[in-house]
Amino acid sequence: MPNWTLALAIGATATLLASVWIWLFERPRHETRNGLKALASMSWREFSGVVLAALRQRGFTEAVEPEARSAPETQPERLLVHGDEQWLLACKHGSAYQVGAETMAELTEAARLRGASGAFLATQGQVDPNGLRVARERGIEVLSGARLWQSAKPQMPAILRNGVVDNARRRALRHTGIAALAGVALFAIVAFLAPADTDAPATPTARHVSPAPAQASQAAQAAGEIAPFVTDEASLQHQREAVSKALTASPGIIRGFWISKLTLVIDRSGEDATVWAQVCRELERYPSLRTSRVQLNPRPGTDDLVRWRQCKTF
């Protein structure tokens, strides 16, 4: 019988973990990647305007500079005001930019010449570790990657922003569906390949039984005598079946069945001592099975515990 419970647990857990990964990690990364591409598709004026709008939300305003107003497309930096401080904003527009320590040093010098106490650098490109280190040392705030996207996202034209967000959401939904199908496939594989549930005895299958040991076991059972000691699997299986049959017919025992070659399970309705005496009486009639492990299940409707015992030890 397929192990449905184990298969369902594994399949559902795998699907849940995959879905969490898709929505909490993969979707934001995909959205950021496409968001940066959308920012890179803008003109320099549009991109710098989005960044300025994001900084205005933080209290920065653009300083009035006649030379900057006269030639905005050629002005590489913008001077911002925040309270009594001035900050310089540099927009390195384009995803091909590779910003390093040299660029940070140049921006520091430009800020000094303009009288700024700090600087911003916004880019859709990459900032290498040395560039980030110099930026931290010299008070430059870097807006790139996910940080740039999250700052610029609310200020972007709605058609661009919604396109990026919807694309990431549709991709996440598609991947979630694929994860669900994979979970169903995993469920099917585990259900039919994992060991079967052990809450019921396996259905007996036809097998070849050696005539002499089988007849000797039947005779011993009928006479209440000790059966011969056997070692071949066919005879052992016959003796197991004889024990199960006898115990299932005993008072106080609902059924007795084998979940492995060495473990006998007893479902009972009677008292522990009475049932245990009957179990040992049957097992001790078969020397080959005397040392079998016995699992005594609790009586229905009681707080009894599962117990494991042996009638005889080696």
Tab-separated table of C-alpha atoms in Angstrom:
chain	number	residue	atom	x	y	z
A	1	MET	CA	0.000	0.000	0.000
A	2	PRO	CA	1.449	3.441	-0.960
A	3	ASN	CA	2.654	5.595	1.914
A	4	TRP	CA	0.239	8.499	1.314
A	5	THR	CA	0.925	10.398	4.550
A	6	LEU	CA	4.691	10.565	4.099
A	7	ALA	CA	4.337	11.395	0.401
A	8	LEU	CA	1.849	14.198	1.086
A	9	ALA	CA	4.057	15.708	3.797
A	10	ILE	CA	7.165	15.682	1.586
A	11	GLY	CA	5.374	16.978	-1.514
A	12	ALA	CA	3.591	19.784	0.366
A	13	THR	CA	6.751	20.838	2.227
A	14	ALA	CA	8.796	20.960	-0.972
A	15	THR	CA	6.117	23.045	-2.722
A	16	LEU	CA	5.836	25.441	0.245
A	17	LEU	CA	9.599	25.971	0.503
A	18	ALA	CA	9.883	26.546	-3.251
A	19	SER	CA	7.010	29.064	-3.163
A	20	VAL	CA	8.582	30.974	-0.257
A	21	TRP	CA	11.893	31.135	-2.134
A	22	ILE	CA	10.180	32.320	-5.335
A	23	TRP	CA	8.155	35.136	-3.715
A	24	LEU	CA	10.593	36.331	-1.059
A	25	PHE	CA	13.889	36.032	-2.942
A	26	GLU	CA	13.562	35.292	-6.663
A	27	ARG	CA	10.710	37.726	-7.440
A	28	PRO	CA	12.416	40.772	-5.813
A	29	ARG	CA	15.684	39.959	-7.622
A	30	HIS	CA	13.915	39.646	-10.965
A	31	GLU	CA	11.983	42.869	-10.365
A	32	THR	CA	15.176	44.727	-9.438
A	33	ARG	CA	17.025	43.435	-12.503
A	34	ASN	CA	14.248	44.542	-14.883
A	35	GLY	CA	13.708	47.765	-12.936
A	36	LEU	CA	17.327	48.765	-13.477
A	37	LYS	CA	16.934	47.989	-17.188
A	38	ALA	CA	13.866	50.225	-17.294
A	39	LEU	CA	15.801	53.040	-15.597
A	40	ALA	CA	18.652	52.560	-18.068
A	41	SER	CA	16.202	52.927	-20.974
A	42	MET	CA	15.390	56.489	-19.863
A	43	SER	CA	17.268	59.552	-21.002
A	44	TRP	CA	19.796	61.109	-18.633
A	45	ARG	CA	17.355	63.941	-17.894
A	46	GLU	CA	14.528	61.499	-17.077
A	47	PHE	CA	16.760	59.315	-14.909
A	48	SER	CA	18.225	62.227	-12.948
A	49	GLY	CA	14.713	63.618	-12.506
A	50	VAL	CA	13.538	60.317	-10.968
A	51	VAL	CA	16.526	60.273	-8.600
A	52	LEU	CA	15.933	63.919	-7.642
A	53	ALA	CA	12.260	63.134	-6.931
A	54	ALA	CA	13.326	60.250	-4.684
A	55	LEU	CA	15.746	62.499	-2.778
A	56	ARG	CA	13.083	65.177	-2.381
A	57	GLN	CA	11.111	62.612	-0.376
A	58	ARG	CA	14.068	62.635	2.031
A	59	GLY	CA	14.087	66.438	2.348
A	60	PHE	CA	16.672	67.360	-0.332
A	61	THR	CA	15.986	70.200	-2.774
A	62	GLU	CA	17.934	71.286	-5.822
A	63	ALA	CA	20.059	74.381	-5.332
A	64	VAL	CA	19.623	77.230	-7.800
A	65	GLU	CA	22.711	77.348	-10.017
A	66	PRO	CA	22.469	79.626	-13.052
A	67	GLU	CA	25.120	77.701	-14.961
A	68	ALA	CA	23.314	74.406	-14.343
A	69	ARG	CA	19.962	75.848	-15.443
A	70	SER	CA	21.447	77.161	-18.670
A	71	ALA	CA	22.820	73.803	-19.802
A	72	PRO	CA	21.077	71.011	-17.882
A	73	GLU	CA	21.973	68.243	-20.322
A	74	THR	CA	25.678	68.962	-20.067
A	75	GLN	CA	25.801	69.406	-16.299
A	76	PRO	CA	27.148	66.089	-14.934
A	77	GLU	CA	26.292	66.800	-11.281
A	78	ARG	CA	23.474	68.499	-9.424
A	79	LEU	CA	23.923	70.499	-6.215
A	80	LEU	CA	21.333	69.723	-3.537
A	81	VAL	CA	20.439	71.463	-0.281
A	82	HIS	CA	19.357	69.803	2.952
A	83	GLY	CA	19.002	72.240	5.822
A	84	ASP	CA	22.287	74.106	6.097
A	85	GLU	CA	24.232	71.460	4.154
A	86	GLN	CA	24.910	71.068	0.476
A	87	TRP	CA	25.224	67.709	-1.263
A	88	LEU	CA	26.394	66.858	-4.740
A	89	LEU	CA	24.419	64.378	-6.844
A	90	ALA	CA	26.176	62.513	-9.654
A	91	CYS	CA	24.141	60.269	-11.974
A	92	LYS	CA	26.208	57.715	-13.896
A	93	HIS	CA	23.501	56.763	-16.359
A	94	GLY	CA	23.734	53.356	-18.044
A	95	SER	CA	23.984	49.722	-17.003
A	96	ALA	CA	27.445	49.418	-18.575
A	97	TYR	CA	29.090	51.614	-15.926
A	98	GLN	CA	31.791	49.993	-13.767
A	99	VAL	CA	32.297	52.366	-10.855
A	100	GLY	CA	35.476	52.024	-8.826
A	101	ALA	CA	37.650	53.892	-6.338
A	102	GLU	CA	38.867	56.397	-8.964
A	103	THR	CA	35.315	57.563	-9.717
A	104	MET	CA	34.658	58.004	-6.009
A	105	ALA	CA	37.821	60.062	-5.617
A	106	GLU	CA	36.795	62.306	-8.533
A	107	LEU	CA	33.322	62.781	-7.026
A	108	THR	CA	34.874	63.683	-3.666
A	109	GLU	CA	37.006	66.356	-5.326
A	110	ALA	CA	34.027	67.714	-7.298
A	111	ALA	CA	32.010	67.973	-4.079
A	112	ARG	CA	34.855	69.847	-2.386
A	113	LEU	CA	35.132	72.352	-5.243
A	114	ARG	CA	31.366	72.984	-5.143
A	115	GLY	CA	31.379	73.420	-1.354
A	116	ALA	CA	29.328	70.293	-0.689
A	117	SER	CA	29.687	68.369	2.568
A	118	GLY	CA	28.599	65.064	1.053
A	119	ALA	CA	27.664	63.401	-2.197
A	120	PHE	CA	25.292	60.924	-3.825
A	121	LEU	CA	26.188	58.624	-6.700
A	122	ALA	CA	23.301	56.984	-8.574
A	123	THR	CA	23.945	54.389	-11.262
A	124	GLN	CA	22.351	51.353	-12.873
A	125	GLY	CA	25.854	49.937	-13.331
A	126	GLN	CA	28.111	47.989	-10.980
A	127	VAL	CA	30.125	49.417	-8.089
A	128	ASP	CA	33.169	47.320	-7.213
A	129	PRO	CA	34.206	46.607	-3.584
A	130	ASN	CA	37.018	49.170	-3.651
A	131	GLY	CA	34.584	51.820	-4.849
A	132	LEU	CA	32.181	51.000	-2.033
A	133	ARG	CA	35.011	51.148	0.498
A	134	VAL	CA	36.129	54.609	-0.675
A	135	ALA	CA	32.517	55.792	-0.703
A	136	ARG	CA	32.079	54.792	2.934
A	137	GLU	CA	35.339	56.472	3.915
A	138	ARG	CA	34.504	59.753	2.159
A	139	GLY	CA	30.808	60.122	3.004
A	140	ILE	CA	29.404	59.248	-0.420
A	141	GLU	CA	25.999	57.535	-0.442
A	142	VAL	CA	25.746	55.039	-3.288
A	143	LEU	CA	22.382	54.378	-4.936
A	144	SER	CA	22.722	51.270	-7.053
A	145	GLY	CA	21.179	47.822	-7.455
A	146	ALA	CA	18.191	47.048	-5.233
A	147	ARG	CA	18.657	50.245	-3.223
A	148	LEU	CA	18.405	52.412	-6.347
A	149	TRP	CA	15.361	50.514	-7.594
A	150	GLN	CA	13.472	50.773	-4.297
A	151	SER	CA	14.210	54.523	-4.110
A	152	ALA	CA	13.323	55.239	-7.745
A	153	LYS	CA	10.372	52.855	-8.093
A	154	PRO	CA	7.663	55.152	-6.611
A	155	GLN	CA	8.873	58.079	-8.757
A	156	MET	CA	8.939	56.289	-12.111
A	157	PRO	CA	6.260	56.792	-14.775
A	158	ALA	CA	3.386	54.428	-13.928
A	159	ILE	CA	3.505	52.608	-17.269
A	160	LEU	CA	7.169	51.663	-16.748
A	161	ARG	CA	6.810	50.811	-13.058
A	162	ASN	CA	3.692	48.686	-13.527
A	163	GLY	CA	5.262	46.849	-16.441
A	164	VAL	CA	8.254	45.839	-14.321
A	165	VAL	CA	6.158	44.845	-11.288
A	166	ASP	CA	3.594	42.900	-13.324
A	167	ASN	CA	6.299	41.062	-15.240
A	168	ALA	CA	7.954	39.946	-11.998
A	169	ARG	CA	4.596	38.893	-10.525
A	170	ARG	CA	3.603	36.860	-13.606
A	171	ARG	CA	6.989	35.165	-13.623
A	172	ALA	CA	6.646	34.300	-9.927
A	173	LEU	CA	3.152	32.860	-10.529
A	174	ARG	CA	4.458	30.771	-13.416
A	175	HIS	CA	7.348	29.433	-11.354
A	176	THR	CA	4.988	28.731	-8.436
A	177	GLY	CA	2.856	26.629	-10.773
A	178	ILE	CA	5.944	24.730	-11.898
A	179	ALA	CA	6.902	24.186	-8.252
A	180	ALA	CA	3.394	22.844	-7.527
A	181	LEU	CA	3.655	20.382	-10.425
A	182	ALA	CA	7.069	19.300	-9.172
A	183	GLY	CA	5.546	18.808	-5.705
A	184	VAL	CA	2.830	16.572	-7.184
A	185	ALA	CA	5.467	14.543	-9.027
A	186	LEU	CA	7.503	14.220	-5.827
A	187	PHE	CA	4.343	13.129	-3.985
A	188	ALA	CA	3.744	10.368	-6.533
A	189	ILE	CA	7.347	9.180	-6.444
A	190	VAL	CA	7.505	9.036	-2.642
A	191	ALA	CA	4.058	7.440	-2.360
A	192	PHE	CA	5.043	4.451	-4.455
A	193	LEU	CA	8.729	4.121	-3.591
A	194	ALA	CA	8.762	4.799	0.169
A	195	PRO	CA	8.177	1.905	2.609
A	196	ALA	CA	4.484	1.182	3.070
A	197	ASP	CA	2.501	2.285	6.144
A	198	THR	CA	2.885	-0.128	9.045
A	199	ASP	CA	-0.516	0.334	10.644
A	200	ALA	CA	-1.944	-2.769	8.938
A	201	PRO	CA	-0.587	-6.207	8.150
A	202	ALA	CA	0.668	-6.848	4.698
A	203	THR	CA	-1.633	-8.920	2.489
A	204	PRO	CA	-0.290	-12.456	2.377
A	205	THR	CA	1.022	-13.464	-1.017
A	206	ALA	CA	1.351	-16.863	-2.477
A	207	ARG	CA	4.683	-18.509	-1.792
A	208	HIS	CA	6.204	-21.932	-1.929
A	209	VAL	CA	6.072	-23.681	1.468
A	210	SER	CA	8.192	-26.629	2.355
A	211	PRO	CA	5.677	-29.429	3.109
A	212	ALA	CA	7.425	-31.091	6.044
A	213	PRO	CA	8.028	-28.026	8.318
A	214	ALA	CA	4.593	-26.625	7.509
A	215	GLN	CA	2.852	-29.882	8.416
A	216	ALA	CA	4.930	-30.160	11.597
A	217	SER	CA	3.941	-26.610	12.620
A	218	GLN	CA	0.250	-27.325	11.973
A	219	ALA	CA	0.416	-30.524	14.013
A	220	ALA	CA	2.178	-28.753	16.863
A	221	GLN	CA	-0.379	-25.932	16.816
A	222	ALA	CA	-3.294	-28.365	16.888
A	223	ALA	CA	-1.775	-30.352	19.756
A	224	GLY	CA	-0.487	-27.338	21.677
A	225	GLU	CA	3.053	-28.727	21.444
A	226	ILE	CA	6.379	-27.060	20.696
A	227	ALA	CA	6.970	-26.640	16.963
A	228	PRO	CA	10.299	-27.584	15.367
A	229	PHE	CA	13.040	-24.973	15.053
A	230	VAL	CA	13.282	-23.833	11.419
A	231	THR	CA	15.543	-21.426	9.535
A	232	ASP	CA	14.219	-21.319	5.970
A	233	GLU	CA	12.093	-18.270	5.172
A	234	ALA	CA	9.093	-20.201	3.857
A	235	SER	CA	8.719	-22.175	7.104
A	236	LEU	CA	9.315	-19.057	9.239
A	237	GLN	CA	6.594	-17.220	7.347
A	238	HIS	CA	4.213	-20.114	7.889
A	239	GLN	CA	4.920	-19.992	11.629
A	240	ARG	CA	4.373	-16.221	11.722
A	241	GLU	CA	1.011	-16.680	10.047
A	242	ALA	CA	0.089	-19.370	12.564
A	243	VAL	CA	0.941	-17.043	15.462
A	244	SER	CA	-1.087	-14.183	13.923
A	245	LYS	CA	-4.088	-16.430	13.365
A	246	ALA	CA	-4.006	-17.864	16.873
A	247	LEU	CA	-3.599	-14.481	18.577
A	248	THR	CA	-6.309	-12.784	16.508
A	249	ALA	CA	-8.702	-15.477	17.725
A	250	SER	CA	-7.683	-15.030	21.371
A	251	PRO	CA	-9.912	-13.141	23.852
A	252	GLY	CA	-8.777	-9.600	24.612
A	253	ILE	CA	-6.739	-9.383	21.360
A	254	ILE	CA	-8.194	-7.537	18.372
A	255	ARG	CA	-5.502	-8.722	15.976
A	256	GLY	CA	-1.880	-9.714	15.798
A	257	PHE	CA	0.225	-9.014	12.720
A	258	TRP	CA	3.872	-8.794	11.677
A	259	ILE	CA	5.288	-5.507	10.430
A	260	SER	CA	8.695	-7.082	9.806
A	261	LYS	CA	10.338	-10.474	10.093
A	262	LEU	CA	11.245	-9.756	13.711
A	263	THR	CA	8.424	-7.481	14.971
A	264	LEU	CA	4.912	-8.579	15.977
A	265	VAL	CA	2.247	-5.903	16.598
A	266	ILE	CA	-0.677	-6.559	18.945
A	267	ASP	CA	-3.876	-4.490	18.857
A	268	ARG	CA	-5.679	-5.286	22.099
A	269	SER	CA	-8.794	-4.637	24.105
A	270	GLY	CA	-7.812	-6.635	27.185
A	271	GLU	CA	-5.586	-5.971	30.179
A	272	ASP	CA	-1.837	-5.841	29.688
A	273	ALA	CA	-1.004	-8.860	31.872
A	274	THR	CA	-3.659	-11.128	30.364
A	275	VAL	CA	-2.799	-10.243	26.785
A	276	TRP	CA	0.940	-10.539	27.361
A	277	ALA	CA	0.570	-14.043	28.806
A	278	GLN	CA	-1.305	-15.178	25.697
A	279	VAL	CA	1.242	-13.603	23.369
A	280	CYS	CA	4.185	-15.306	25.069
A	281	ARG	CA	2.345	-18.624	25.212
A	282	GLU	CA	1.962	-18.598	21.436
A	283	LEU	CA	5.476	-17.326	20.638
A	284	GLU	CA	7.174	-19.801	22.965
A	285	ARG	CA	5.618	-22.658	21.041
A	286	TYR	CA	7.824	-21.627	18.099
A	287	PRO	CA	11.547	-21.662	19.058
A	288	SER	CA	12.374	-19.788	15.842
A	289	LEU	CA	10.142	-16.849	16.924
A	290	ARG	CA	10.620	-16.748	20.698
A	291	THR	CA	12.962	-13.751	20.624
A	292	SER	CA	10.721	-11.677	18.329
A	293	ARG	CA	10.089	-8.080	19.319
A	294	VAL	CA	6.467	-7.414	20.370
A	295	GLN	CA	4.750	-4.031	20.080
A	296	LEU	CA	1.726	-3.730	22.397
A	297	ASN	CA	-0.536	-0.950	21.135
A	298	PRO	CA	-2.744	1.000	23.608
A	299	ARG	CA	-6.319	-0.097	24.173
A	300	PRO	CA	-8.828	2.062	22.242
A	301	GLY	CA	-10.121	4.992	24.272
A	302	THR	CA	-7.423	4.768	26.965
A	303	ASP	CA	-4.269	6.689	27.836
A	304	ASP	CA	-2.132	3.549	27.681
A	305	LEU	CA	1.287	3.887	26.085
A	306	VAL	CA	2.776	1.814	23.308
A	307	ARG	CA	5.075	-0.833	24.800
A	308	TRP	CA	7.784	-2.984	23.275
A	309	ARG	CA	8.715	-6.287	24.892
A	310	GLN	CA	10.331	-9.680	24.302
A	311	CYS	CA	9.119	-12.978	25.685
A	312	LYS	CA	12.601	-14.475	25.491
A	313	THR	CA	16.065	-13.128	24.898
A	314	PHE	CA	18.953	-14.848	23.256
